[in-house]
Each structure stands twice: as structure tokens, then as C-alpha cells.
């Protein structure tokens, strides 16, 4: 998403007044925000997209609230933007033409965890980290783990088909959604998919809705598949002098049939940003690989040894291994800081999801490095010209 405002014409003042009036009549004033101050924070998410302050925000607490809102929107002919945790990076929750923001974060109940069937039924406002904790207490596991898991919610995860570090082994949200209750434009509620693990008949409409970014329907209930909680986990952090060695280690890991649950690589520029943000990272490290394995204890222990050997063979400067939760958290700390540390470098940060075949990752990193050098050269050229003409320093880093 680029840092720009999409130029969509606004609906008439009369249509907006009608929508506000109808919403307050159908939902009651306590669930409808209309003041500019209260609506302002719903004009943005974690992307760079610039929104228009919505004319009304509905704080939905039930599927009936969602139906009523969508019926009013159609009647008054104003746009609706669904929203959950507001952590999206592609601007999906940003109202580009004002209208109504339909906030589903207040629909936050875990309706049930079916231990026999291995499924959980949740409302769209359930925070992902809370679902993880709840199912893990029961010995089950819900694998999708976007790094925003403490503040994003299931409705947003489904609408974005979110992945996360564990996707390398366990896949993304679409692989876990069995069924959805949703409300269509105009307010009609419909159920899609199933609440059982097996289901073979009919069109796969659930998959169509997953990843629809709020454009097809508003989810009011999500049924997800659970898998048994892994018996043990090991996290390994390996540092390398350059990104090529780390990428080679990552590639040999994926070819080794070890199937780690996460492989995360950070390049030299990222490590520098982390150092500048106060993280203690070995000054000789020019890249870092974070690998996590899970499964039966004996398998994890022997797998961790093989990962360490592979990293050392690829030229690792140091390999640290942790099995206990607190030590593992320490190894993840820099990775969790990464997004904020990089953001501090510049006024704008554009995040891109790039997908390449595994055997071409090294090539991708080389291309990124070439582009970085080119951008830096171009920037210093622009700055030098600016100084010659007495312009202010550009804000980009
Ligand atoms: C620090 C950070 C780390 C992140 N890491 C990852 C990552 O590792 N992997 C990843 O995939 N993403 C990541 N993200 C992006 C974001 O967190 C995910 O896309 C997340 O799933 C969005 O959830 P949300 O609840 O915040 O949704 P929102 O931002 O509120 O909405 C996202 C989209 O969902 C739609 N929507 C929301 N609720 C509903 C509903 N009830 N019905 C229908 N549509 C709805 C919205 O209209 C919008 O299009 C990260 C973001 C941050 C800030």
C-alpha cells in the first residue's frame, strides 16, 4: 500500500445524515459514534493509507448489529468499512470515502472449544493471542500467528488470510477456517462451510470469503480447525557475517526435510536498525537466522542439533539454542522489535509480501541489496543537490 489518499467521491451530506439517523434509531446512540473526535481514530490502520474520517462508527456487539448496519448502509447508500483490530498493513480497514466504519472488535467471545471434534467457534473480535492461550490450555493448538497476535483479531485474520512465522510448516489462516457466519450487503445473514473437520460436498464458498478483505461479507462467527499442541519446541538463533551465508543455511534447511516451524532471516540493514533502536546485537553479525522446531521431544532435540550443524557448515559465527519458554522469548526479542525499529528509520515504511520459489531466495536477497545500494546513491545525489540549492534535508533515511 502506497502512502497516498485514494480519491473516491464522498456521498452527499443528506445521505450521511440519513445513515446517522437510521443507525441511532436501530442500534441506540450508545453503539453509534458520530462526533469527529470519536470517529477520527477509525480513519487509519497500520498501513500508510490515508483515510477520510468516517461519518459514523458502529460498535457492534452482535450479529444483529452487523445486519442492521448493513441494511442501513444500503438504504442510505453510504459505504461501509468493516474493522477488527485495525492492525492491517494493506489499508483494508481504512475508510477511503468516509461513510460507516463497522467495528467488530466488541464481538469478542470464544463461543466454544469442541475437544472431541478439535474445533473452536469464535466471534470476529476475539484477539488472536487470547485464542492461542485458550486452546493451548486445553492441549490444542491454533497455528496461524501474525506477529501482531496481541492486537489483531480473528475477523481481520480471516479477511486478510494472515500468515505468520509458523506458516512455513503449518500454512496460513485459510488452511484452518472450516466455516463462517457472515452478513451480506443489505443485511442478509448466511452460514458458509461447516463445524466438522470433514466436509466434502458443495462449493468451497468459505475459501472464497477468506482473504476477501471486507469486500464480500462481514463475518460474525468463525469456526477454526485445531491441531494437537506440540509436545516440545526449540528455538535457534544463528548469526552470520553476511546475508549470503544465512540464506544458504536457510536454503539447506528447507532442503534437509527437517521442516522447521519458522525460519526467519534478517539482513545487515535490519540488524543495524535494531542496534540503533538499542538492541544488543553482536557488532560482527551481518545477518541473523532464527529457526524454530516443534514436535516430540526426542525429534526436536535431534532436529535442533542438525540445524546447528547445518548453520555452522554454512559459516555461522555463533549458534544459540533455547528450549525453555523464557529463553526462547529472549531469542525472539529482536525479531519482535524489528517492525518498530525499521519504522524509525524513515517517515514512511512500505511493507511488501514477496513470494519466490525457495531455491531463489538467495537471488531475491541479492536483488534487494542491489536496489538498496541504488536507492542510497540516488538519495545522496538528491540531498547533495538540495544542499547546493539551500533546500531543507529530506526526511527519508
Ligand atoms: C507489528 C505487526 C506485525 C504484523 N505481522 C503480520 C504477519 O506476520 N503476518 C500477516 O499476515 N500480517 C501481519 N500483520 C498485518 C495484520 O496484523 C494482519 O493482516 C491481521 O490479520 C489484521 O487483523 P486486524 O484484526 O487488525 O484487522 P483490521 O486491520 O481491522 O482489518 C483487516 C481487513 O479485514 C477486514 N475485516 C475486519 N473485520 C472483519 C469482519 N468482521 N468481517 C469481514 N472483514 C473484516 C477489514 O475490512 C480489512 O479489510 C502485522 C501487522 C503489524 C502492525
Short mmCIF file of C-alpha atoms in Angstrom, two decimals, residues 251-386:
data_model
loop_
_atom_site.label_atom_id
_atom_site.label_comp_id
_atom_site.label_asym_id
_atom_site.label_seq_id
_atom_site.Cartn_x
_atom_site.Cartn_y
_atom_site.Cartn_z
CA UNK A 251 18.06 -22.99 1.84
CA UNK A 252 19.91 -26.09 3.03
CA UNK A 253 17.48 -26.31 5.97
CA UNK A 254 14.44 -26.36 3.71
CA UNK A 255 16.13 -28.98 1.50
CA UNK A 256 17.00 -31.16 4.53
CA UNK A 257 13.39 -32.34 5.13
CA UNK A 258 13.66 -31.15 8.77
CA UNK A 259 10.55 -28.96 8.36
CA UNK A 260 11.16 -26.24 10.99
CA UNK A 261 8.01 -24.37 12.00
CA UNK A 262 9.70 -20.98 11.47
CA UNK A 263 12.71 -19.77 9.51
CA UNK A 264 13.25 -16.00 9.76
CA UNK A 265 16.15 -14.17 8.17
CA UNK A 266 17.30 -10.63 8.96
CA UNK A 267 19.81 -8.84 6.76
CA UNK A 268 22.56 -6.37 7.68
CA UNK A 269 20.43 -3.23 7.28
CA UNK A 270 17.76 -4.69 9.58
CA UNK A 271 20.34 -5.60 12.23
CA UNK A 272 21.72 -2.06 12.02
CA UNK A 273 18.22 -0.62 12.57
CA UNK A 274 17.81 -2.91 15.60
CA UNK A 275 21.17 -1.79 17.03
CA UNK A 276 20.17 1.86 16.58
CA UNK A 277 16.95 1.08 18.47
CA UNK A 278 19.00 -0.16 21.44
CA UNK A 279 19.12 -3.95 20.87
CA UNK A 280 22.34 -5.67 21.87
CA UNK A 281 23.40 -7.47 18.69
CA UNK A 282 26.92 -8.77 18.05
CA UNK A 283 28.63 -5.97 16.08
CA UNK A 284 30.34 -8.51 13.77
CA UNK A 285 26.99 -10.02 12.71
CA UNK A 286 25.90 -9.07 9.19
CA UNK A 287 22.81 -11.26 9.22
CA UNK A 288 20.78 -13.46 11.51
CA UNK A 289 18.72 -16.61 11.12
CA UNK A 290 16.02 -17.61 13.60
CA UNK A 291 14.80 -21.21 13.36
CA UNK A 292 12.14 -22.94 15.42
CA UNK A 293 11.30 -26.64 15.55
CA UNK A 294 8.42 -28.39 17.30
CA UNK A 295 7.17 -31.94 17.82
CA UNK A 296 8.01 -34.91 20.06
CA UNK A 297 10.91 -34.13 22.44
CA UNK A 298 13.47 -36.60 21.03
CA UNK A 299 12.73 -35.49 17.46
CA UNK A 300 13.08 -31.80 18.41
CA UNK A 301 16.38 -32.39 20.21
CA UNK A 302 17.96 -34.27 17.34
CA UNK A 303 16.49 -31.77 14.83
CA UNK A 304 17.99 -28.83 16.77
CA UNK A 305 21.41 -30.47 16.62
CA UNK A 306 21.09 -30.93 12.86
CA UNK A 307 20.04 -27.28 12.39
CA UNK A 308 23.05 -26.12 14.43
CA UNK A 309 25.37 -28.33 12.32
CA UNK A 310 23.90 -27.01 9.05
CA UNK A 311 24.30 -23.39 10.20
CA UNK A 312 27.90 -23.99 11.28
CA UNK A 313 28.67 -25.63 7.93
CA UNK A 314 27.26 -22.52 6.19
CA UNK A 315 29.66 -20.31 8.18
CA UNK A 316 27.67 -19.28 11.29
CA UNK A 317 29.61 -17.08 13.74
CA UNK A 318 27.53 -18.32 16.68
CA UNK A 319 24.52 -20.60 17.22
CA UNK A 320 22.35 -20.28 20.36
CA UNK A 321 19.70 -22.88 21.24
CA UNK A 322 16.84 -22.49 23.74
CA UNK A 323 14.19 -24.98 24.87
CA UNK A 324 12.56 -23.11 27.78
CA UNK A 325 9.86 -20.55 27.11
CA UNK A 326 11.63 -17.57 28.77
CA UNK A 327 14.93 -18.26 26.96
CA UNK A 328 13.09 -18.75 23.67
CA UNK A 329 11.34 -15.40 24.16
CA UNK A 330 14.74 -13.74 24.57
CA UNK A 331 15.90 -15.14 21.21
CA UNK A 332 12.71 -13.81 19.57
CA UNK A 333 13.00 -10.34 21.17
CA UNK A 334 14.93 -8.70 18.30
CA UNK A 335 12.57 -10.18 15.69
CA UNK A 336 9.56 -8.79 17.55
CA UNK A 337 11.20 -5.35 17.70
CA UNK A 338 12.08 -5.38 14.02
CA UNK A 339 9.00 -3.68 12.59
CA UNK A 340 9.19 -0.73 15.01
CA UNK A 341 12.97 -0.41 14.70
CA UNK A 342 12.80 -0.24 10.90
CA UNK A 343 9.92 2.22 11.05
CA UNK A 344 12.10 4.67 13.00
CA UNK A 345 14.48 4.94 10.01
CA UNK A 346 12.14 6.90 7.84
CA UNK A 347 8.91 8.85 7.69
CA UNK A 348 7.30 6.18 5.51
CA UNK A 349 7.60 2.40 5.66
CA UNK A 350 6.13 0.24 2.95
CA UNK A 351 5.91 -3.47 3.82
CA UNK A 352 5.72 -5.93 0.94
CA UNK A 353 4.95 -9.65 0.97
CA UNK A 354 7.21 -11.15 -1.69
CA UNK A 355 6.84 -14.79 -2.72
CA UNK A 356 9.57 -16.60 -4.65
CA UNK A 357 10.40 -20.31 -5.06
CA UNK A 358 12.57 -21.43 -2.11
CA UNK A 359 15.62 -22.10 -4.29
CA UNK A 360 15.60 -18.44 -5.47
CA UNK A 361 15.71 -16.77 -2.01
CA UNK A 362 19.46 -16.01 -2.30
CA UNK A 363 18.82 -14.33 -5.66
CA UNK A 364 16.00 -12.26 -4.13
CA UNK A 365 18.26 -11.07 -1.29
CA UNK A 366 20.96 -10.08 -3.78
CA UNK A 367 18.39 -8.08 -5.73
CA UNK A 368 17.18 -6.32 -2.54
CA UNK A 369 20.74 -5.45 -1.67
CA UNK A 370 21.41 -4.03 -5.16
CA UNK A 371 18.20 -1.97 -5.01
CA UNK A 372 19.15 -0.68 -1.56
CA UNK A 373 22.58 0.48 -2.78
CA UNK A 374 20.98 2.11 -5.82
CA UNK A 375 18.36 3.92 -3.69
CA UNK A 376 21.03 5.11 -1.26
CA UNK A 377 23.15 6.51 -4.14
CA UNK A 378 20.11 8.26 -5.65
CA UNK A 379 19.18 9.72 -2.27
CA UNK A 380 22.62 11.11 -1.54
CA UNK A 381 22.63 12.64 -5.01
CA UNK A 382 19.26 14.33 -4.31
CA UNK A 383 20.48 15.53 -0.91
CA UNK A 384 23.68 16.97 -2.34
CA UNK A 385 21.67 18.82 -4.98
CA UNK A 386 19.27 20.05 -2.28
#
